[in-house]
PDB file of C-alpha atoms in Angstrom:
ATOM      1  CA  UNK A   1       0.000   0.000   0.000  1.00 52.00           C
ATOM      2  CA  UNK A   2       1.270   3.267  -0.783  1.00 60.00           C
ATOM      3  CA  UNK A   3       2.489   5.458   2.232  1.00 62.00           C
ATOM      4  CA  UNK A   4       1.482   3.172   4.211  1.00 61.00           C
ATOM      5  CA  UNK A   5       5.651   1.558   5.400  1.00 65.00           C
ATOM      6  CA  UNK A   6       7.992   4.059   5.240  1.00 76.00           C
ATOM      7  CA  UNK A   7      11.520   3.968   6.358  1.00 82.00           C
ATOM      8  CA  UNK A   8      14.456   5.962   7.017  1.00 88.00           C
ATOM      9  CA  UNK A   9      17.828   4.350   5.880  1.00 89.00           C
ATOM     10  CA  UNK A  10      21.219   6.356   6.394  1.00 90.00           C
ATOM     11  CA  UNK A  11      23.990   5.135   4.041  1.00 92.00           C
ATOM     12  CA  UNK A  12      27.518   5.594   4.611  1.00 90.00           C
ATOM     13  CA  UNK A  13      30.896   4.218   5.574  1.00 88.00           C
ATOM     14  CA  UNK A  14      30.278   4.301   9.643  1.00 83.00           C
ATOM     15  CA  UNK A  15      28.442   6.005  12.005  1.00 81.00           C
ATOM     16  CA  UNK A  16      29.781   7.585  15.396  1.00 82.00           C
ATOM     17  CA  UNK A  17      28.179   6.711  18.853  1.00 79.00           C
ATOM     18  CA  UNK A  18      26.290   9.867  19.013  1.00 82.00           C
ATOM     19  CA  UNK A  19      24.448   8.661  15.688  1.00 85.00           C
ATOM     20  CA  UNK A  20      23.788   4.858  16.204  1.00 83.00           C
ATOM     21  CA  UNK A  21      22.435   6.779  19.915  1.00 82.00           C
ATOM     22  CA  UNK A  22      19.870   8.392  17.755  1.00 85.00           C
ATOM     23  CA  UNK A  23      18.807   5.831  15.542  1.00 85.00           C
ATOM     24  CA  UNK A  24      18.430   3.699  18.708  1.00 81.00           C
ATOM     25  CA  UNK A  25      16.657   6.540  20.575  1.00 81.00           C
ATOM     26  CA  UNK A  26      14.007   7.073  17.849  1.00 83.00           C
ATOM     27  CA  UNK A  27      13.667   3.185  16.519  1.00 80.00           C
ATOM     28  CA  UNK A  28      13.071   1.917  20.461  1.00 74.00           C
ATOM     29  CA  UNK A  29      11.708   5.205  21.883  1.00 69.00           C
ATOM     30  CA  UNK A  30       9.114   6.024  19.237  1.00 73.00           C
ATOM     31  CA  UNK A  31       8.685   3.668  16.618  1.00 72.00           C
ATOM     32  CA  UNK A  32      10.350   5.737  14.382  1.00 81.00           C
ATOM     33  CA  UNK A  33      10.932   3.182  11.607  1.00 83.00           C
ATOM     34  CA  UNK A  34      15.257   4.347  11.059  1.00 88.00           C
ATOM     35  CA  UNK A  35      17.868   2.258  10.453  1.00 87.00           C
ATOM     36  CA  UNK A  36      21.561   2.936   9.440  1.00 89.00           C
ATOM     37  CA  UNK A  37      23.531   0.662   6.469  1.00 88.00           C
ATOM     38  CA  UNK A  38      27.109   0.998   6.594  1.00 89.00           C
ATOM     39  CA  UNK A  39      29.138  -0.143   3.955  1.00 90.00           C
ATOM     40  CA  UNK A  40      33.331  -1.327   3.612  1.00 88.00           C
ATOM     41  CA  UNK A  41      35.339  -2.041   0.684  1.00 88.00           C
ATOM     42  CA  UNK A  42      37.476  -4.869   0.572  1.00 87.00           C
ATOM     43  CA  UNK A  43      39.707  -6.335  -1.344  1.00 88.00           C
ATOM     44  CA  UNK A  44      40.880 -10.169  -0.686  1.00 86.00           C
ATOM     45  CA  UNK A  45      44.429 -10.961  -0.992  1.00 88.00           C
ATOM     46  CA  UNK A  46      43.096 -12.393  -4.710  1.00 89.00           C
ATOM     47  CA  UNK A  47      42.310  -9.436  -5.926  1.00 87.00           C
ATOM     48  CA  UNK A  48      38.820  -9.854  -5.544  1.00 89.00           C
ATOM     49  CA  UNK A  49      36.963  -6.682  -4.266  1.00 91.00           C
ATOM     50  CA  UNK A  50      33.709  -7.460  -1.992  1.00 88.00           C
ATOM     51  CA  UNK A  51      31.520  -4.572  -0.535  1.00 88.00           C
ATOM     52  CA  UNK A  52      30.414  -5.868   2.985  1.00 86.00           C
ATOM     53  CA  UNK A  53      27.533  -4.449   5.122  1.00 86.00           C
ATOM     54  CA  UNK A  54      26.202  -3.690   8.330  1.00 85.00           C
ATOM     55  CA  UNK A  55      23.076  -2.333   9.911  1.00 84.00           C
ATOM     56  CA  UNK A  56      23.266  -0.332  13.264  1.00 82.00           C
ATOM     57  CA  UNK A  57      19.418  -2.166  13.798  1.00 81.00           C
ATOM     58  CA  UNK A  58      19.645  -5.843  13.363  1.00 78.00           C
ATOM     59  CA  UNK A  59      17.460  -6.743  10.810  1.00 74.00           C
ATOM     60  CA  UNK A  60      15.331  -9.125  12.675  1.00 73.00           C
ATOM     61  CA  UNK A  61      14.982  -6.494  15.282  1.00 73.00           C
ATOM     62  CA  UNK A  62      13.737  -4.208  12.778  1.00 69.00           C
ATOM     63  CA  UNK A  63      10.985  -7.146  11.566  1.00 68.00           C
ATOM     64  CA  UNK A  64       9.849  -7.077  14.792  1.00 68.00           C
ATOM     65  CA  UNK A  65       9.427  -3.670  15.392  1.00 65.00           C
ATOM     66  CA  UNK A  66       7.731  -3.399  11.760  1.00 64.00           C
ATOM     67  CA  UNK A  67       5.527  -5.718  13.219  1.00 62.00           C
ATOM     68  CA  UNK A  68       4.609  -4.051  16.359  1.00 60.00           C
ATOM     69  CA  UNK A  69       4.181  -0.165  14.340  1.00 58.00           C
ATOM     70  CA  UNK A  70       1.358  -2.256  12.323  1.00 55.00           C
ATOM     71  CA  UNK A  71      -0.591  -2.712  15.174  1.00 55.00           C
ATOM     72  CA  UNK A  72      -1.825   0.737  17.282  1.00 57.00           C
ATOM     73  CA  UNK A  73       0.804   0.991  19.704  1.00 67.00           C
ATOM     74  CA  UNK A  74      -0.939   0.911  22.679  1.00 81.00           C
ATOM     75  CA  UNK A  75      -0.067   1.956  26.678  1.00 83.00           C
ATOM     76  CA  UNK A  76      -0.921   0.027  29.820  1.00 88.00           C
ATOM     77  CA  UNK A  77       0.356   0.229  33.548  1.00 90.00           C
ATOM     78  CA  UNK A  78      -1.948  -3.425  34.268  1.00 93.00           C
ATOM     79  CA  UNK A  79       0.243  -5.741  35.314  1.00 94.00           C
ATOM     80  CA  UNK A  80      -0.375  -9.808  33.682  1.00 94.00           C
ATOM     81  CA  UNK A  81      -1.830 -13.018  35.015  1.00 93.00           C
ATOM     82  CA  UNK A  82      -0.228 -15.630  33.482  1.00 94.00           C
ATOM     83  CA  UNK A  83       0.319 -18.839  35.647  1.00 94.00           C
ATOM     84  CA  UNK A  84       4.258 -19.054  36.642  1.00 94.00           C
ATOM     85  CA  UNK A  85       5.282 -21.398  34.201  1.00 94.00           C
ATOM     86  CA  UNK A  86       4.070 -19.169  31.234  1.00 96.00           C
ATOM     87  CA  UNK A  87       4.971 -15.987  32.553  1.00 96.00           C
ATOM     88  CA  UNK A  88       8.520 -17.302  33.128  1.00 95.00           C
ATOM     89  CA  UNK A  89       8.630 -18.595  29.404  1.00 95.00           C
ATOM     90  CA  UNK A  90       7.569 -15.352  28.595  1.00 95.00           C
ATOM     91  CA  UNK A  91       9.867 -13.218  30.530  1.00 96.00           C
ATOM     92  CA  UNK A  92      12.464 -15.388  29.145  1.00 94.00           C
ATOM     93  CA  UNK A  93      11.515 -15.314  25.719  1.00 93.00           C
ATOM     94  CA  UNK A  94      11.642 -11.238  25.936  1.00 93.00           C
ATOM     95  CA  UNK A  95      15.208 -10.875  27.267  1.00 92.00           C
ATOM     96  CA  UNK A  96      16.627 -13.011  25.293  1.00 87.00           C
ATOM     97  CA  UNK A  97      16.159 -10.796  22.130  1.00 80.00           C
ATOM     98  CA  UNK A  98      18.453  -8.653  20.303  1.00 69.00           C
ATOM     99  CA  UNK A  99      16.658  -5.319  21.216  1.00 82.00           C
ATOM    100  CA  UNK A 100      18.933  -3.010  23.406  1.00 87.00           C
ATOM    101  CA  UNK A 101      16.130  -2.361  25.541  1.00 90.00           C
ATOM    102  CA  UNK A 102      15.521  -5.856  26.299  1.00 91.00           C
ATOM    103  CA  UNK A 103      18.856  -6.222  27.160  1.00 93.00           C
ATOM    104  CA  UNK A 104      18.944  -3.467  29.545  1.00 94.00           C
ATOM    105  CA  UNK A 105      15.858  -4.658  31.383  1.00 95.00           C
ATOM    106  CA  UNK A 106      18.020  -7.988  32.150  1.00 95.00           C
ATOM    107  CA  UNK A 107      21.420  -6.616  32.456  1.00 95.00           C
ATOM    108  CA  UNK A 108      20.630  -3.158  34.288  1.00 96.00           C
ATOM    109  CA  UNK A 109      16.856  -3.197  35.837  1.00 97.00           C
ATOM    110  CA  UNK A 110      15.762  -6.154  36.772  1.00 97.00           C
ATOM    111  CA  UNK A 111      19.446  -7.298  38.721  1.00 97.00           C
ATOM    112  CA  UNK A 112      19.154  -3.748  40.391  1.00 97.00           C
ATOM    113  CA  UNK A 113      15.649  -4.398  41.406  1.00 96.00           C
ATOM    114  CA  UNK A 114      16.600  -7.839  43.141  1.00 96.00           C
ATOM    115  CA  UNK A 115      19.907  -5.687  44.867  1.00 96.00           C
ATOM    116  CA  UNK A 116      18.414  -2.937  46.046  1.00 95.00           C
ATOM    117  CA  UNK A 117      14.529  -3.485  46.637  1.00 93.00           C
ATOM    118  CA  UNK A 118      13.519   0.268  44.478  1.00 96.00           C
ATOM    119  CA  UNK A 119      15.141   1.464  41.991  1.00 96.00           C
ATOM    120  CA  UNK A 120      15.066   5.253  40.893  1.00 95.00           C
ATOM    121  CA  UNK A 121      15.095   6.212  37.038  1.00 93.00           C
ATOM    122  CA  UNK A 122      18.001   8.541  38.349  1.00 94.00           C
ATOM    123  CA  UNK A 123      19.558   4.931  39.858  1.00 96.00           C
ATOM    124  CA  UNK A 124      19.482   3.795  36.681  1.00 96.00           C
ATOM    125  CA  UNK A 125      20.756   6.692  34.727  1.00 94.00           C
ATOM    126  CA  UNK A 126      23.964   6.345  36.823  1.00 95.00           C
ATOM    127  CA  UNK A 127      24.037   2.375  36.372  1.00 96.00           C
ATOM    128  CA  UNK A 128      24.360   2.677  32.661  1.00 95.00           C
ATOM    129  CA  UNK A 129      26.629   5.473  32.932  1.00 94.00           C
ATOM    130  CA  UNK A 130      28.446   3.432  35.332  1.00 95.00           C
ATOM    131  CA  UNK A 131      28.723   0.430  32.806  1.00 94.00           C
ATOM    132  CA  UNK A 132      30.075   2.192  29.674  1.00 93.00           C
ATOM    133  CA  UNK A 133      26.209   2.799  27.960  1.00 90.00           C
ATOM    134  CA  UNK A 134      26.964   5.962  27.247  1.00 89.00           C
ATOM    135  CA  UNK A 135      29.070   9.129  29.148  1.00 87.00           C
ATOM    136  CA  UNK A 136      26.230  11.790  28.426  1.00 86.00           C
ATOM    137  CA  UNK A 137      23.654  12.147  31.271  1.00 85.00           C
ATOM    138  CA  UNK A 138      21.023  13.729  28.856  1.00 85.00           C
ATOM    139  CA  UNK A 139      21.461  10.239  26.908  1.00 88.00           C
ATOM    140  CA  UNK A 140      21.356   8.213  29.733  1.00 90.00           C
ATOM    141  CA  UNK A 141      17.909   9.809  30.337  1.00 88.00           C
ATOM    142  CA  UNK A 142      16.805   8.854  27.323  1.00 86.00           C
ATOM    143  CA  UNK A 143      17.948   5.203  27.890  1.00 90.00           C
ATOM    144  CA  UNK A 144      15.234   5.049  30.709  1.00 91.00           C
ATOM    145  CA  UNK A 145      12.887   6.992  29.049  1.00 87.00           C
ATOM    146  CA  UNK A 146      13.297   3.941  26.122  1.00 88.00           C
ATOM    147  CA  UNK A 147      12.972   1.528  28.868  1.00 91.00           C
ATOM    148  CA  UNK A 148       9.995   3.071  30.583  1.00 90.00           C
ATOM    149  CA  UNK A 149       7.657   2.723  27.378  1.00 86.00           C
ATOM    150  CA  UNK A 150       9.012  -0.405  26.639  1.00 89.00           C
ATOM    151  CA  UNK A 151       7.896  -1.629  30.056  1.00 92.00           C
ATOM    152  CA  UNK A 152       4.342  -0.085  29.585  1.00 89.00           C
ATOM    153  CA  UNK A 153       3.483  -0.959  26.075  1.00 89.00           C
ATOM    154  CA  UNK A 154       0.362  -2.624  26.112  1.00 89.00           C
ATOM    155  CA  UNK A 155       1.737  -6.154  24.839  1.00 91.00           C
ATOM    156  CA  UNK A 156       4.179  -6.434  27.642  1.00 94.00           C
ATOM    157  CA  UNK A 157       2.177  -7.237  30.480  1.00 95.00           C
ATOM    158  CA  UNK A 158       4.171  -9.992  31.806  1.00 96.00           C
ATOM    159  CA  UNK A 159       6.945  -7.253  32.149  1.00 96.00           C
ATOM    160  CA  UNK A 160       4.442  -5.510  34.245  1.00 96.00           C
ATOM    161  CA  UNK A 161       3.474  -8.755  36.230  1.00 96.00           C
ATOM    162  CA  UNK A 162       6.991  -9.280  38.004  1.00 97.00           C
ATOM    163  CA  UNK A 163       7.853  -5.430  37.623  1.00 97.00           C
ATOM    164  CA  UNK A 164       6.150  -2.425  39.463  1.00 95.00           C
ATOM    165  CA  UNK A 165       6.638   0.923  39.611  1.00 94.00           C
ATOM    166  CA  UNK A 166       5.329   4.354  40.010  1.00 91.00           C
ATOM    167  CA  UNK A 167       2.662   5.277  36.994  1.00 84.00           C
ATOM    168  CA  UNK A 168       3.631   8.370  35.032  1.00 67.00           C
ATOM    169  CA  UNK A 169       2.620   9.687  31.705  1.00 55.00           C
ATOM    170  CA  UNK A 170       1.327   8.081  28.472  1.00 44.00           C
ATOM    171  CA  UNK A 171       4.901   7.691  27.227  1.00 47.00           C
ATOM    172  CA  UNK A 172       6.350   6.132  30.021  1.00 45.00           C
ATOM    173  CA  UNK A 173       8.548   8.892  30.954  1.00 52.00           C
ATOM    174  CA  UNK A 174       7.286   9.654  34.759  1.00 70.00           C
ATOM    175  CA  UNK A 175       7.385   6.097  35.753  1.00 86.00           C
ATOM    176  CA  UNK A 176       9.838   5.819  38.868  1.00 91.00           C
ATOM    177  CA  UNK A 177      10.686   3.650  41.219  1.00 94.00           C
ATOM    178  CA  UNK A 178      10.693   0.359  39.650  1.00 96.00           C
ATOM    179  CA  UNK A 179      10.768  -2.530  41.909  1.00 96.00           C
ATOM    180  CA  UNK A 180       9.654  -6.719  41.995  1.00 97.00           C
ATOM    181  CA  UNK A 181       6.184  -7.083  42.595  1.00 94.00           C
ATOM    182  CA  UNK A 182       5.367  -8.487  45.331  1.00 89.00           C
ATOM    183  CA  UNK A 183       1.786  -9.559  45.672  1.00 83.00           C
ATOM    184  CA  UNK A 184      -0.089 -11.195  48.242  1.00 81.00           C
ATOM    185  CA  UNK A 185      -2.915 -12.583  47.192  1.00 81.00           C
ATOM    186  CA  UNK A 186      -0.901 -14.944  44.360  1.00 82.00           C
ATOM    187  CA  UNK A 187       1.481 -17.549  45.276  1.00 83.00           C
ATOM    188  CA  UNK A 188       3.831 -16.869  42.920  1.00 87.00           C
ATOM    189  CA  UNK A 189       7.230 -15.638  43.804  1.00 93.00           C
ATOM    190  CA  UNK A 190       8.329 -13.100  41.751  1.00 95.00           C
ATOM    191  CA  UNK A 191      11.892 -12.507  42.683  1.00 95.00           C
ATOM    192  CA  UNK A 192      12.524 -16.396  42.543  1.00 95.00           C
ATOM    193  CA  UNK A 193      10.932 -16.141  38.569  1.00 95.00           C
ATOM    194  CA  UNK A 194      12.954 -13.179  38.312  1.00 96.00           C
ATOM    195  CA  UNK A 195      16.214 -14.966  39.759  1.00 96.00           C
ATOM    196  CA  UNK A 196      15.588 -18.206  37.443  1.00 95.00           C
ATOM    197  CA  UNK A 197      15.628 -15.875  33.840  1.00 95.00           C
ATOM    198  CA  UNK A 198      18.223 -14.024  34.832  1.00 94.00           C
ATOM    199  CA  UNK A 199      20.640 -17.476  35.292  1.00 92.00           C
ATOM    200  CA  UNK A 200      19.820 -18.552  31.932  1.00 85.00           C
ATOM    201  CA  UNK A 201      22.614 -17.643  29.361  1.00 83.00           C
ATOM    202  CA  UNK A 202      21.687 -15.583  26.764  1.00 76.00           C
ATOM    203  CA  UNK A 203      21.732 -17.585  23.801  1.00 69.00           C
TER     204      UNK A 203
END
């Protein structure tokens, strides 16, 4: 259909942090459909010459977050109800993607929330400082502000089930003080779910 896919692909022969910060800022933050292809000449000790490429986006990523713009992207702060087994399959089946969101929810969030009980969004703007995400504290922000919607899209309740936090805004960007749920009218323990995904390896 026409108009109805665009995208946004930047060609060249690399991109700087600040830029592949951008693309990653718009693409996770706000759907903005944006990749980057970089391209390198090569010539092989035969004398053959080969133009290799790169995205900044993995492609399958970007599939999947085709996928998701299709559908009205939609906001929640309800947490799930899946039965343990599920939700952990779930849970597990979400951080082990390529997205860099994803990835921060298992490698930053959801080990701080099992260390220290609450965590702040300004907790975890100094975490990712901390591990080399970025040295900017306006980009850091934005990091959380990624990770905030990405926690309260509609689609990602089971996030929500094992994750609480302080509502904010449509976007995602007041939500504060994340923390594992604890609920007691469920039997399920959270942190122990929690625990178990974070032990498998990421394949």
């Amino acid at each position: 259909t026409i108009n109805d896919a665009q995208r946004i692909v930047l060609v060249g022969t690399g991109a700087d942090e600040t830029l592949e910060s951008m693309i990653e800022w718009l693409s996770d933050g706000f759907g903005v459909p944006i990749n980057a292809a970089l391209f390198k000449y090569i010539m092989t000790s035969s004398g053959d010459e080969l133009l290799a490429s790169t995205m900044v986006i993995p492609e399958e990523v970007t599939r999947q977050q085709t996928q998701r713009r299709r559908k009205k992207i939609e906001m929640s702060d309800e947490p799930g109800k899946y039965e343990e087994a599920e939700l952990e399959e779930k849970l597990r089946e979400y951080l082990q993607t390529a997205g860099k969101s994803a990835r921060r929810i298992r490698e930053v969030v959801l080990p701080m929330c099992l260390e220290e009980g609450v965590v702040t969004r300004e907790m975890i703007k100094n975490k990712l400082v901390e591990l080399g995400e970025t040295d900017d504290d306006g980009q850091a922000g934005r990091y959380v502000g990624t990770i905030s919607r990405e926690v309260a899209l509609k689609g990602n309740d089971f996030l929500r089930q094992v994750i609480d936090y302080d509502a904010g805004d449509y976007y995602g960007y007041g939500r504060d003080n994340y923390c594992i749920r604890q609920d007691p009218e469920v039997d399920t323990d959270y942190r122990a779910v929690v625990q178990r995904v974070l032990e498998t390896p990421v394949e």
